[in-house]
Each structure stands twice: as C-alpha cells, then as structure tokens.
XYZ file of N, CA, C and O in Angstrom:
536
model
N 113.524 35.838 114.294
C 112.440 36.026 113.448
C 111.307 36.571 114.154
O 111.036 35.700 115.191
N 110.871 37.601 113.806
C 109.559 37.690 114.745
C 108.257 37.087 114.460
O 108.058 36.797 113.136
N 107.591 36.774 114.988
C 106.120 36.193 114.947
C 105.227 37.027 114.006
O 104.727 36.325 113.094
N 105.197 38.097 114.235
C 104.213 39.299 113.512
C 104.860 39.288 111.891
O 103.978 39.174 111.009
N 106.429 39.162 112.022
C 106.770 39.363 110.522
C 106.456 38.019 109.856
O 106.131 38.358 108.591
N 106.691 36.987 110.533
C 106.226 35.812 109.573
C 104.945 35.599 109.242
O 104.538 35.153 108.084
N 103.919 36.099 110.056
C 102.364 36.048 109.790
C 102.325 36.948 108.818
O 101.521 36.491 107.922
N 102.854 38.048 108.634
C 102.442 39.040 107.529
C 102.676 38.451 106.137
O 102.010 38.577 105.251
N 103.881 37.810 106.173
C 104.273 37.684 104.612
C 104.262 36.293 104.354
O 104.327 35.483 103.402
N 104.184 35.353 105.413
C 104.255 33.908 105.262
C 105.926 33.285 105.127
O 106.025 32.408 105.402
N 106.808 34.185 104.861
C 108.075 33.643 104.573
C 108.656 33.896 105.971
O 108.650 34.686 106.813
N 109.793 32.940 106.612
C 110.712 33.030 107.439
C 111.597 34.299 107.178
O 112.017 34.366 106.095
N 111.486 35.017 108.347
C 112.602 36.183 108.412
C 113.958 36.056 109.172
O 113.494 35.427 110.454
N 115.068 36.705 108.825
C 116.014 36.620 109.700
C 116.578 37.773 109.634
O 116.490 38.756 108.819
N 117.308 38.229 110.777
C 117.999 39.643 111.205
C 119.195 39.476 110.239
O 119.718 38.554 109.887
N 120.152 40.761 110.296
C 121.396 40.809 109.756
C 122.099 39.957 110.331
O 122.801 39.184 109.678
N 122.522 39.918 111.616
C 123.329 38.908 112.529
C 122.935 37.583 112.167
O 123.685 37.049 112.250
N 121.547 37.214 112.080
C 121.066 35.610 111.973
C 121.690 35.375 110.396
O 122.109 34.081 110.433
N 121.478 36.283 109.577
C 122.032 36.138 108.203
C 123.469 35.653 108.301
O 123.771 34.999 107.363
N 124.099 36.729 108.761
C 125.495 36.657 108.480
C 125.974 35.288 109.388
O 127.137 34.507 108.554
N 125.537 34.751 110.473
C 125.736 33.541 110.964
C 125.452 32.464 110.192
O 126.107 31.400 109.856
N 124.237 32.490 109.598
C 123.910 31.267 108.380
C 125.011 31.228 107.384
O 125.194 30.200 107.006
N 125.179 32.482 106.796
C 125.972 32.503 105.611
C 127.522 31.839 106.122
O 128.115 31.001 105.255
N 127.968 32.196 107.318
C 129.215 31.962 107.749
C 129.277 30.276 107.778
O 130.248 29.517 107.783
N 128.113 29.657 108.255
C 127.803 28.174 108.418
C 127.599 27.638 106.993
O 127.283 26.431 106.874
N 127.655 28.244 106.005
C 127.571 27.685 104.513
C 126.107 27.957 103.809
O 126.021 27.367 102.661
N 125.388 28.772 104.359
C 124.009 28.978 103.597
C 124.444 29.938 102.521
O 125.438 30.475 102.132
N 123.606 29.642 101.174
C 123.906 30.492 100.227
C 123.052 31.934 100.331
O 121.930 31.943 100.883
N 123.732 32.817 99.762
C 123.078 34.233 99.767
C 122.858 34.514 98.427
O 123.391 34.636 97.173
N 121.330 34.795 98.094
C 120.800 34.989 97.012
C 120.124 36.439 96.660
O 119.308 36.786 97.430
N 120.574 37.214 95.720
C 119.754 38.410 95.538
C 118.736 38.291 94.312
O 119.201 37.740 93.331
N 117.524 38.606 94.557
C 116.480 38.288 93.954
C 116.023 39.586 93.094
O 114.855 39.917 92.278
N 116.848 40.726 93.012
C 116.498 42.004 92.266
C 116.800 41.936 90.844
O 117.720 41.061 90.603
N 116.366 43.134 90.329
C 116.685 42.920 88.589
C 118.031 43.439 88.501
O 118.750 43.926 89.342
N 118.523 43.267 87.285
C 119.829 43.531 86.754
C 120.496 44.931 87.123
O 121.498 45.008 87.775
N 119.580 45.896 87.172
C 120.204 47.256 87.366
C 120.493 47.635 88.808
O 121.569 48.150 89.093
N 119.597 46.906 89.747
C 119.898 47.133 90.967
C 121.125 46.136 91.495
O 121.971 46.712 92.210
N 121.296 44.805 90.828
C 122.537 44.063 91.030
C 123.867 44.921 90.663
O 124.798 44.875 91.562
N 123.898 45.379 89.476
C 125.095 46.068 89.041
C 125.245 47.428 89.737
O 126.506 47.625 89.945
N 124.539 48.258 90.483
C 124.707 49.203 91.360
C 125.484 49.069 92.538
O 126.393 49.345 92.995
N 124.887 47.621 93.067
C 125.870 47.024 94.113
C 125.043 46.098 94.868
O 123.616 45.897 94.804
N 125.660 45.169 95.478
C 125.153 43.868 96.021
C 125.982 43.546 97.230
O 127.129 44.004 97.566
N 125.460 42.703 97.869
C 126.029 42.223 99.004
C 127.198 41.104 98.518
O 127.043 40.269 97.971
N 128.648 41.243 99.463
C 129.546 40.462 98.752
C 129.221 38.737 99.234
O 128.519 38.617 100.094
N 129.478 38.273 98.079
C 129.415 36.705 98.107
C 128.078 36.343 97.625
O 127.781 35.116 97.390
N 127.151 37.174 97.351
C 125.724 36.927 96.871
C 126.080 36.372 95.317
O 126.651 36.607 94.703
N 124.695 35.568 94.743
C 124.637 34.930 93.705
C 123.359 35.770 93.112
O 122.319 35.908 93.938
N 123.442 36.235 91.873
C 122.179 36.998 91.410
C 121.179 36.058 90.600
O 121.631 35.308 89.847
N 119.988 36.049 91.224
C 118.852 35.200 90.670
C 117.600 35.887 90.819
O 116.696 35.845 91.794
N 117.420 36.927 89.657
C 116.238 37.662 89.722
C 114.992 36.820 89.989
O 114.768 35.621 89.588
N 113.854 37.348 90.714
C 112.768 36.904 91.153
C 112.093 36.324 89.576
O 111.491 34.769 89.925
N 111.936 36.804 88.614
C 111.400 36.530 87.396
C 112.026 35.351 86.909
O 111.298 34.673 86.114
N 113.336 35.066 87.355
C 113.853 33.780 86.822
C 114.010 32.664 87.686
O 114.664 31.613 87.429
N 113.315 32.807 88.805
C 113.635 32.032 90.100
C 112.920 30.546 89.724
O 113.765 29.357 89.901
N 112.010 30.427 89.194
C 111.242 29.131 88.861
C 112.281 28.293 87.849
O 112.422 27.146 88.101
N 112.662 28.747 86.780
C 113.314 28.183 85.753
C 114.901 27.994 86.218
O 115.609 27.088 85.601
N 115.344 28.891 87.102
C 116.738 28.446 87.549
C 117.211 28.143 89.191
O 118.086 27.955 89.588
N 116.108 27.554 89.889
C 116.342 27.223 90.926
C 117.233 26.070 91.313
O 117.743 25.596 92.263
N 117.197 25.254 90.233
C 118.367 24.134 89.945
C 119.414 24.368 90.345
O 120.400 23.870 90.554
N 119.834 25.734 90.014
C 121.200 26.447 90.285
C 121.412 26.641 91.527
O 122.833 26.446 92.168
N 120.572 26.271 92.689
C 120.779 26.247 94.149
C 120.908 24.853 94.748
O 120.381 23.961 94.134
N 121.632 24.699 95.817
C 121.745 23.400 96.327
C 120.631 23.426 97.588
O 120.831 23.999 98.379
N 119.716 22.159 97.339
C 118.758 22.002 98.024
C 119.043 21.595 99.331
O 118.161 21.444 100.131
N 120.229 21.221 99.655
C 120.790 20.731 100.903
C 121.545 21.733 101.609
O 121.819 21.547 103.017
N 121.429 23.037 101.145
C 122.135 24.062 102.193
C 120.863 25.070 101.959
O 120.335 25.572 101.205
N 120.822 25.855 103.590
C 120.005 26.829 103.633
C 120.222 27.920 102.660
O 121.174 28.193 101.842
N 118.979 28.772 102.462
C 118.975 29.954 101.193
C 118.780 31.177 101.858
O 117.488 31.215 102.504
N 119.566 32.159 102.018
C 119.143 33.446 102.508
C 118.949 34.226 101.244
O 119.832 34.582 100.396
N 117.906 34.648 101.102
C 117.310 35.767 100.090
C 117.067 37.258 100.230
O 116.825 37.647 101.490
N 117.373 38.054 99.643
C 117.266 39.564 99.865
C 116.825 40.115 98.564
O 117.337 39.921 97.459
N 116.339 41.367 98.641
C 115.861 42.103 97.827
C 116.299 43.639 98.239
O 117.000 43.746 99.174
N 115.642 44.804 97.809
C 115.721 46.253 98.282
C 115.427 46.284 99.645
O 115.741 46.734 100.684
N 113.983 45.825 99.715
C 113.521 46.020 101.177
C 112.753 44.607 101.762
O 112.444 44.824 102.977
N 112.115 43.908 101.012
C 111.617 42.545 101.522
C 110.617 41.971 100.717
O 110.005 40.826 100.962
N 109.813 42.565 99.783
C 108.950 42.190 99.150
C 108.990 41.087 98.396
O 108.445 39.874 98.234
N 110.088 41.249 97.275
C 110.330 40.325 96.358
C 111.254 38.989 96.974
O 110.906 37.915 96.769
N 111.918 39.193 98.001
C 112.858 38.151 98.887
C 111.556 37.293 99.593
O 111.805 36.237 99.653
N 110.222 38.023 100.064
C 109.430 37.102 100.537
C 108.787 36.039 99.652
O 108.628 35.052 100.043
N 108.414 36.651 98.448
C 107.842 35.749 97.270
C 108.889 34.631 97.153
O 108.469 33.318 97.062
N 110.252 34.923 97.200
C 111.047 33.650 96.758
C 111.329 33.175 97.575
O 111.550 31.717 97.302
N 111.262 33.622 99.160
C 111.309 32.370 100.156
C 110.283 31.523 100.345
O 110.285 30.354 100.528
N 108.992 32.164 100.009
C 107.909 31.346 100.183
C 108.017 30.255 98.917
O 107.617 28.894 99.041
N 108.261 30.572 97.738
C 108.361 29.711 96.688
C 109.294 28.586 96.746
O 109.163 27.331 96.687
N 110.503 29.043 97.255
C 111.727 28.061 97.612
C 111.386 27.111 98.801
O 111.453 26.009 98.489
N 110.761 27.663 99.908
C 110.247 26.840 101.057
C 109.334 25.831 100.319
O 109.358 24.739 100.714
N 108.281 26.290 99.529
C 107.350 25.081 99.084
C 108.002 24.187 98.035
O 107.351 23.142 97.880
N 109.169 24.317 97.572
C 109.802 23.605 96.681
C 110.610 22.678 97.329
O 111.691 21.998 96.985
N 110.898 22.849 98.712
C 111.561 21.804 99.658
C 112.914 22.585 100.121
O 113.872 22.057 100.665
N 113.237 23.638 99.864
C 114.550 24.338 100.301
C 114.097 24.947 101.803
O 113.081 25.213 102.048
N 115.091 25.199 102.442
C 115.117 25.798 104.020
C 115.647 27.286 103.587
O 116.825 27.526 103.492
N 114.374 28.151 103.276
C 114.639 29.319 102.545
C 114.133 30.401 103.406
O 113.184 30.388 104.086
N 114.854 31.509 103.713
C 114.689 32.697 104.526
C 114.790 33.867 103.780
O 115.758 34.020 102.816
N 114.238 35.001 104.387
C 114.556 36.307 103.734
C 114.962 37.155 104.594
O 115.046 36.900 105.959
N 116.090 38.020 104.237
C 116.811 39.241 105.165
C 115.778 40.107 105.569
O 115.453 40.892 104.548
N 115.658 40.461 106.671
C 115.043 41.365 107.273
C 115.357 42.700 106.496
O 116.633 43.228 106.685
N 114.447 43.756 106.134
C 114.852 44.947 105.721
C 115.793 44.898 104.328
O 116.145 46.200 104.006
N 115.706 43.981 103.706
C 116.718 43.819 102.518
C 118.040 44.319 102.770
O 118.690 44.603 103.685
N 118.755 44.811 101.319
C 119.585 45.773 101.315
C 119.677 46.979 101.742
O 120.648 47.517 102.218
N 118.538 47.518 101.647
C 118.455 48.845 102.504
C 118.915 48.909 104.023
O 119.613 49.809 104.159
N 118.354 48.037 104.429
C 118.456 47.891 106.108
C 120.076 47.260 106.295
O 120.877 47.872 107.530
N 120.700 46.664 105.428
C 122.053 46.208 105.594
C 122.891 47.421 105.519
O 123.662 47.477 106.380
N 122.633 48.144 104.276
C 123.589 49.427 104.150
C 123.495 50.353 104.968
O 124.401 50.913 105.460
N 122.096 50.297 105.626
C 121.744 51.670 106.486
C 122.482 51.173 108.045
O 122.840 51.964 108.544
N 123.007 49.951 108.014
C 123.605 49.324 109.285
C 125.034 49.510 109.211
O 125.498 49.439 109.996
N 125.545 50.282 107.727
C 126.902 50.511 107.919
C 127.849 48.975 107.272
O 128.841 48.953 107.228
N 126.891 47.929 106.881
C 127.682 46.823 106.480
C 128.029 46.748 105.075
O 127.530 47.569 104.186
N 128.915 46.068 104.851
C 129.573 46.356 103.555
C 128.968 45.769 102.446
O 128.135 44.499 102.381
N 129.096 46.403 101.383
C 128.376 45.911 99.824
C 129.691 45.367 99.207
O 131.046 45.165 99.837
N 129.463 44.832 97.923
C 130.601 44.285 97.164
C 131.640 45.102 96.704
O 132.762 44.611 96.714
N 131.773 46.482 96.660
C 132.697 47.160 96.651
C 132.451 48.581 97.062
O 131.365 49.118 97.348
N 133.409 49.390 97.541
C 133.462 50.843 97.879
C 132.659 51.805 97.088
O 131.813 52.737 97.466
N 132.535 51.540 95.741
C 131.660 52.415 94.663
C 130.246 52.022 94.603
O 129.284 52.510 94.123
N 129.809 50.708 95.235
C 128.607 50.267 95.287
C 127.384 50.989 95.989
O 127.734 51.857 96.840
N 126.323 51.076 95.612
C 125.340 51.810 96.417
C 123.845 51.027 96.251
O 123.632 50.183 95.298
N 122.958 51.514 96.970
C 121.706 50.522 96.922
C 120.752 51.054 95.844
O 120.390 52.566 96.154
N 120.572 50.796 94.525
C 119.750 51.307 93.551
C 118.298 51.471 94.044
O 117.884 50.534 94.372
N 117.652 52.439 93.310
C 116.110 52.412 93.467
C 115.594 51.209 92.370
O 116.467 50.771 91.482
N 114.444 50.648 92.925
C 113.972 49.682 92.357
C 113.377 49.753 90.902
O 113.736 48.944 90.081
N 113.075 50.942 90.641
C 112.316 51.232 89.220
C 113.678 51.763 88.371
O 114.352 52.497 88.776
N 113.515 50.937 86.939
C 114.692 51.576 86.430
C 114.947 52.795 85.933
O 115.738 53.257 85.964
N 113.759 53.916 85.818
C 113.932 54.816 85.237
C 114.399 55.808 86.688
O 115.322 56.626 86.617
N 114.024 55.652 87.800
C 114.594 56.186 89.060
C 115.960 55.833 89.343
O 116.692 56.790 89.822
N 116.197 54.551 89.001
C 117.594 54.135 89.160
C 118.592 55.010 88.205
O 119.839 55.341 88.620
N 118.318 55.055 86.939
C 119.193 55.902 86.051
C 119.400 57.195 86.449
O 120.389 57.583 86.456
N 118.097 57.885 86.953
C 118.367 59.215 87.667
C 119.180 59.381 88.688
O 119.872 60.213 88.852
N 119.085 58.223 89.375
C 120.180 58.315 90.708
C 121.447 57.933 90.329
O 122.333 58.688 90.920
N 121.644 56.998 89.226
C 122.961 56.864 89.063
C 123.815 58.143 88.216
O 124.560 58.763 88.456
N 122.827 59.277 87.450
C 123.433 60.323 86.747
C 123.602 61.382 87.897
O 124.936 61.915 88.019
N 122.920 61.262 89.044
C 122.990 62.250 90.045
C 124.358 61.691 90.737
O 125.002 62.877 91.270
N 124.595 60.614 91.131
C 125.769 60.178 91.865
C 127.188 60.711 90.872
O 128.040 61.017 91.568
N 126.769 60.311 89.534
C 128.083 60.573 88.703
C 128.629 61.886 88.903
O 129.632 62.542 88.840
N 127.378 63.020 88.743
C 127.659 64.665 88.663
C 128.260 64.964 90.171
O 128.896 65.818 89.985
N 128.012 64.223 91.155
C 128.288 64.764 92.393
C 129.991 64.220 92.492
O 130.572 64.527 93.430
N 130.396 63.346 91.862
C 131.732 62.823 91.764
C 131.951 61.853 92.590
O 132.967 61.287 92.999
C-alpha cells in the first residue's frame, strides 16, 4: 500500500498480488458495485454487497476475517473500506478495482464476463454493442 494512496482516500489499499494473498489466507472478497455491474462480471469467489446496502448488511460479513473490497475503479470501495474499518473490521480496498484486475489479465467469474460501465445507461449500450459483435 502506498502512503500517498492511503492519505488521499483514507482507506487502506492493497495491490492485486496482496489481495490474492489475503484471499488465499481466508479474507472475504466483496464487490460493492451495483447489480448491473455485478451481473456483467465480477471476481470469482466475491460476495455482492452494494455500497448503498453496506450499512444494513455488514452483519453478513465475518468481523474476525479481513475484508478485501473492490468496485470499478476505487471510489466506492474506498468509502466502503473506511466505513467498515470504522465499524471494527480489518477492511482494505483493491488498487484499481476490477478495471485494473481485468487489464492485468486476471480471471473474472466466467469467460463471458466483462467489466461494465458504472452508469446504467452506459452499461446497457455497452451490453448491446457486445451482443451485436457476437
């Protein structure tokens, strides 16, 4: 985690390699994006817990295990990591989110998966374009 990144957002940040090691050691992987983004594709083994539902659903997470959070690029996962950290969780965000993960050639949940745009309208247009391309 870079000091600069932590100072900017306040959230603890981990690289893809660090995230993978945490997950292999039993950390929980949580996707805080909205439903249409999750449905388009997500990291294998992730739990879907949208940011707007975090406060009322945080009891679904194990407070005794670290939590690795991700979103599309980092903004929502920063907010989620800060909130969970404040609630007593050991929470970190994934550097560069699912975009960085995908660009690094790492696996998503299936071969058909892709990283959706965050806006619903943009996501619909993106899905139509992908379907037309076959």
